[in-house]
Short mmCIF file of C-alpha atoms in Angstrom, two decimals:
data_model
loop_
_atom_site.label_atom_id
_atom_site.label_comp_id
_atom_site.label_asym_id
_atom_site.label_seq_id
_atom_site.Cartn_x
_atom_site.Cartn_y
_atom_site.Cartn_z
CA UNK A 213 17.27 -11.09 -18.28
CA UNK A 214 15.57 -10.23 -15.13
CA UNK A 215 14.34 -7.47 -13.06
CA UNK A 216 16.49 -5.61 -10.64
CA UNK A 217 15.59 -5.94 -6.76
CA UNK A 218 17.80 -3.64 -4.73
CA UNK A 219 18.53 -4.48 -1.14
CA UNK A 220 21.42 -2.38 1.01
CA UNK A 221 22.63 -5.32 2.86
CA UNK A 222 22.66 -9.57 3.48
CA UNK A 223 21.45 -9.14 7.27
CA UNK A 224 18.26 -6.64 7.46
CA UNK A 225 14.84 -8.24 7.34
CA UNK A 226 13.98 -5.56 5.25
CA UNK A 227 16.47 -6.77 2.34
CA UNK A 228 14.79 -10.02 2.69
CA UNK A 229 11.22 -9.26 2.67
CA UNK A 230 11.68 -7.25 -0.44
CA UNK A 231 13.36 -10.41 -2.38
CA UNK A 232 9.94 -11.72 -1.48
CA UNK A 233 7.69 -8.85 -2.11
CA UNK A 234 9.52 -8.29 -5.21
CA UNK A 235 10.24 -11.12 -7.16
CA UNK A 236 8.53 -12.28 -9.77
CA UNK A 237 9.17 -15.36 -12.14
CA UNK A 238 12.76 -13.69 -12.67
CA UNK A 239 15.05 -11.61 -10.75
CA UNK A 240 18.27 -10.51 -10.17
CA UNK A 241 19.08 -9.51 -6.61
CA UNK A 242 21.68 -6.74 -6.37
CA UNK A 243 23.64 -5.72 -3.18
CA UNK A 244 25.74 -3.36 -3.49
CA UNK A 245 28.14 -1.11 -0.94
CA UNK A 246 29.84 -4.48 0.12
CA UNK A 247 33.54 -4.06 -1.39
CA UNK A 248 36.65 -3.55 0.05
CA UNK A 249 36.12 0.28 0.14
CA UNK A 250 32.50 0.35 1.23
CA UNK A 251 32.11 -2.53 3.85
CA UNK A 252 35.43 -4.31 3.81
CA UNK A 253 34.14 -7.02 1.48
CA UNK A 254 32.06 -9.17 4.32
CA UNK A 255 30.85 -12.53 3.05
CA UNK A 256 27.43 -12.38 1.70
CA UNK A 257 26.61 -16.05 2.74
CA UNK A 258 23.23 -15.02 4.85
CA UNK A 259 21.78 -14.54 0.91
CA UNK A 260 22.50 -17.95 -0.15
CA UNK A 261 19.68 -20.28 1.68
CA UNK A 262 17.24 -17.13 0.68
CA UNK A 263 17.86 -17.47 -2.46
CA UNK A 264 18.43 -21.08 -2.71
CA UNK A 265 14.77 -21.55 -1.25
CA UNK A 266 13.19 -19.18 -4.12
CA UNK A 267 14.70 -21.65 -7.04
CA UNK A 268 13.41 -24.39 -5.11
CA UNK A 269 10.08 -22.53 -5.53
CA UNK A 270 10.66 -22.86 -9.18
CA UNK A 271 12.24 -18.72 -9.16
CA UNK A 272 14.74 -18.14 -11.24
CA UNK A 273 17.10 -15.82 -9.33
CA UNK A 274 20.61 -14.90 -9.30
CA UNK A 275 22.78 -12.37 -7.07
CA UNK A 276 24.97 -9.31 -8.65
CA UNK A 277 27.19 -7.79 -5.78
CA UNK A 278 30.39 -6.10 -5.61
CA UNK A 279 30.91 -7.90 -2.67
CA UNK A 280 32.17 -11.43 -2.34
CA UNK A 281 30.73 -14.81 -1.47
CA UNK A 282 31.97 -18.05 -0.82
CA UNK A 283 29.97 -20.68 -2.71
CA UNK A 284 29.18 -18.75 -5.39
CA UNK A 285 30.08 -21.71 -7.98
CA UNK A 286 27.21 -23.07 -6.38
CA UNK A 287 23.76 -23.68 -7.05
CA UNK A 288 22.61 -19.82 -7.29
CA UNK A 289 24.22 -18.25 -10.46
CA UNK A 290 26.24 -15.16 -9.09
CA UNK A 291 28.29 -12.31 -10.38
CA UNK A 292 30.34 -11.14 -7.68
CA UNK A 293 33.47 -8.76 -7.29
CA UNK A 294 31.65 -6.65 -9.31
CA UNK A 295 33.94 -3.24 -10.28
CA UNK A 296 34.20 -0.78 -9.75
CA UNK A 297 32.12 -1.02 -6.50
CA UNK A 298 29.32 1.52 -5.61
CA UNK A 299 31.11 3.15 -3.55
CA UNK A 300 33.87 4.13 -6.60
CA UNK A 301 30.65 5.13 -8.46
CA UNK A 302 30.66 2.05 -10.78
CA UNK A 303 27.68 0.81 -12.55
CA UNK A 304 26.07 -0.97 -9.94
CA UNK A 305 25.44 2.44 -8.34
CA UNK A 306 23.60 3.01 -11.09
CA UNK A 307 21.39 0.05 -11.03
CA UNK A 308 17.62 0.87 -9.81
CA UNK A 309 14.46 -1.50 -8.84
CA UNK A 310 12.89 -3.10 -12.17
CA UNK A 311 16.25 -2.48 -14.52
CA UNK A 312 16.37 -5.17 -17.01
CA UNK A 313 20.00 -7.32 -16.71
CA UNK A 314 20.94 -9.76 -18.24
CA UNK A 315 23.63 -12.47 -16.74
CA UNK A 316 25.30 -15.26 -19.05
CA UNK A 317 27.60 -16.79 -16.42
CA UNK A 318 28.92 -19.17 -19.11
CA UNK A 319 30.62 -16.17 -21.39
CA UNK A 320 31.22 -13.72 -18.03
CA UNK A 321 29.21 -11.18 -18.85
CA UNK A 322 26.83 -8.45 -17.22
CA UNK A 323 24.88 -6.35 -18.91
CA UNK A 324 22.47 -3.63 -18.13
CA UNK A 325 19.35 -3.35 -21.08
CA UNK A 326 18.79 0.36 -20.11
CA UNK A 327 19.25 3.35 -23.16
CA UNK A 328 22.78 3.87 -22.57
CA UNK A 329 21.86 7.50 -22.70
CA UNK A 330 19.50 7.50 -19.49
CA UNK A 331 22.09 5.14 -17.92
CA UNK A 332 24.83 7.50 -18.28
CA UNK A 333 22.79 10.38 -17.12
CA UNK A 334 21.85 8.70 -13.52
CA UNK A 335 23.29 9.76 -10.38
CA UNK A 336 25.08 6.90 -8.44
CA UNK A 337 23.39 5.93 -5.54
CA UNK A 338 25.15 6.51 -2.11
CA UNK A 339 24.92 4.64 1.21
CA UNK A 340 25.48 5.81 4.72
CA UNK A 341 28.47 3.64 5.52
CA UNK A 342 28.78 4.87 9.10
CA UNK A 343 27.96 1.73 10.45
CA UNK A 344 30.80 0.32 8.67
CA UNK A 345 33.16 2.69 10.88
CA UNK A 346 32.92 1.19 14.60
CA UNK A 347 32.40 -1.97 17.07
CA UNK A 348 34.06 -5.28 16.91
CA UNK A 349 37.26 -3.88 15.91
CA UNK A 350 36.02 -2.22 12.55
CA UNK A 351 37.84 0.97 13.59
CA UNK A 352 41.02 -0.74 12.92
CA UNK A 353 40.27 -1.20 9.42
CA UNK A 354 39.04 2.23 8.85
CA UNK A 355 42.57 3.13 6.93
CA UNK A 356 42.51 -0.08 5.46
CA UNK A 357 39.01 0.53 3.44
CA UNK A 358 39.65 3.84 2.64
CA UNK A 359 42.94 2.90 0.58
CA UNK A 360 42.03 -0.17 -0.74
CA UNK A 361 42.42 -1.11 -4.05
CA UNK A 362 39.52 -2.89 -6.42
CA UNK A 363 38.58 -6.63 -6.00
CA UNK A 364 40.07 -7.19 -9.53
CA UNK A 365 43.24 -6.12 -8.42
CA UNK A 366 42.91 -8.20 -5.11
CA UNK A 367 41.14 -5.58 -2.62
CA UNK A 368 45.13 -4.92 -1.56
CA UNK A 369 46.34 -1.70 -0.14
CA UNK A 370 49.96 -1.99 -1.47
#
């Protein structure tokens, strides 16, 4: 079980700083709006070194995301491809900093340890995804993101 620390992206220094500032002995870093509809499911490889260093310092950390991550079976425990993704209003969009979650990798379970009524009443977080629309050919994939299926279905459009 661990406290949730929510960051919006793997690239911003504010996210990495927040991880370091908010981590206690245990923390699950949640990176949402990285799924196929929200962001085209980019590789989240930039977080692995940061989390690995924190583990080497004795902290117990894990990653929870609706995105993808190569090497997720490596050193840092991770729940990836969480569906439904945040952009579809999935449970990951209702997580808040300080929530307690349990990641049981051997059993393939991710539990939110918040009162069920309180959790159901929460409004799903939203994100300004405008930056995902332009640059480096991203305009070409707008139609794909708008029609992508969930990661558990292969994130395809057919």
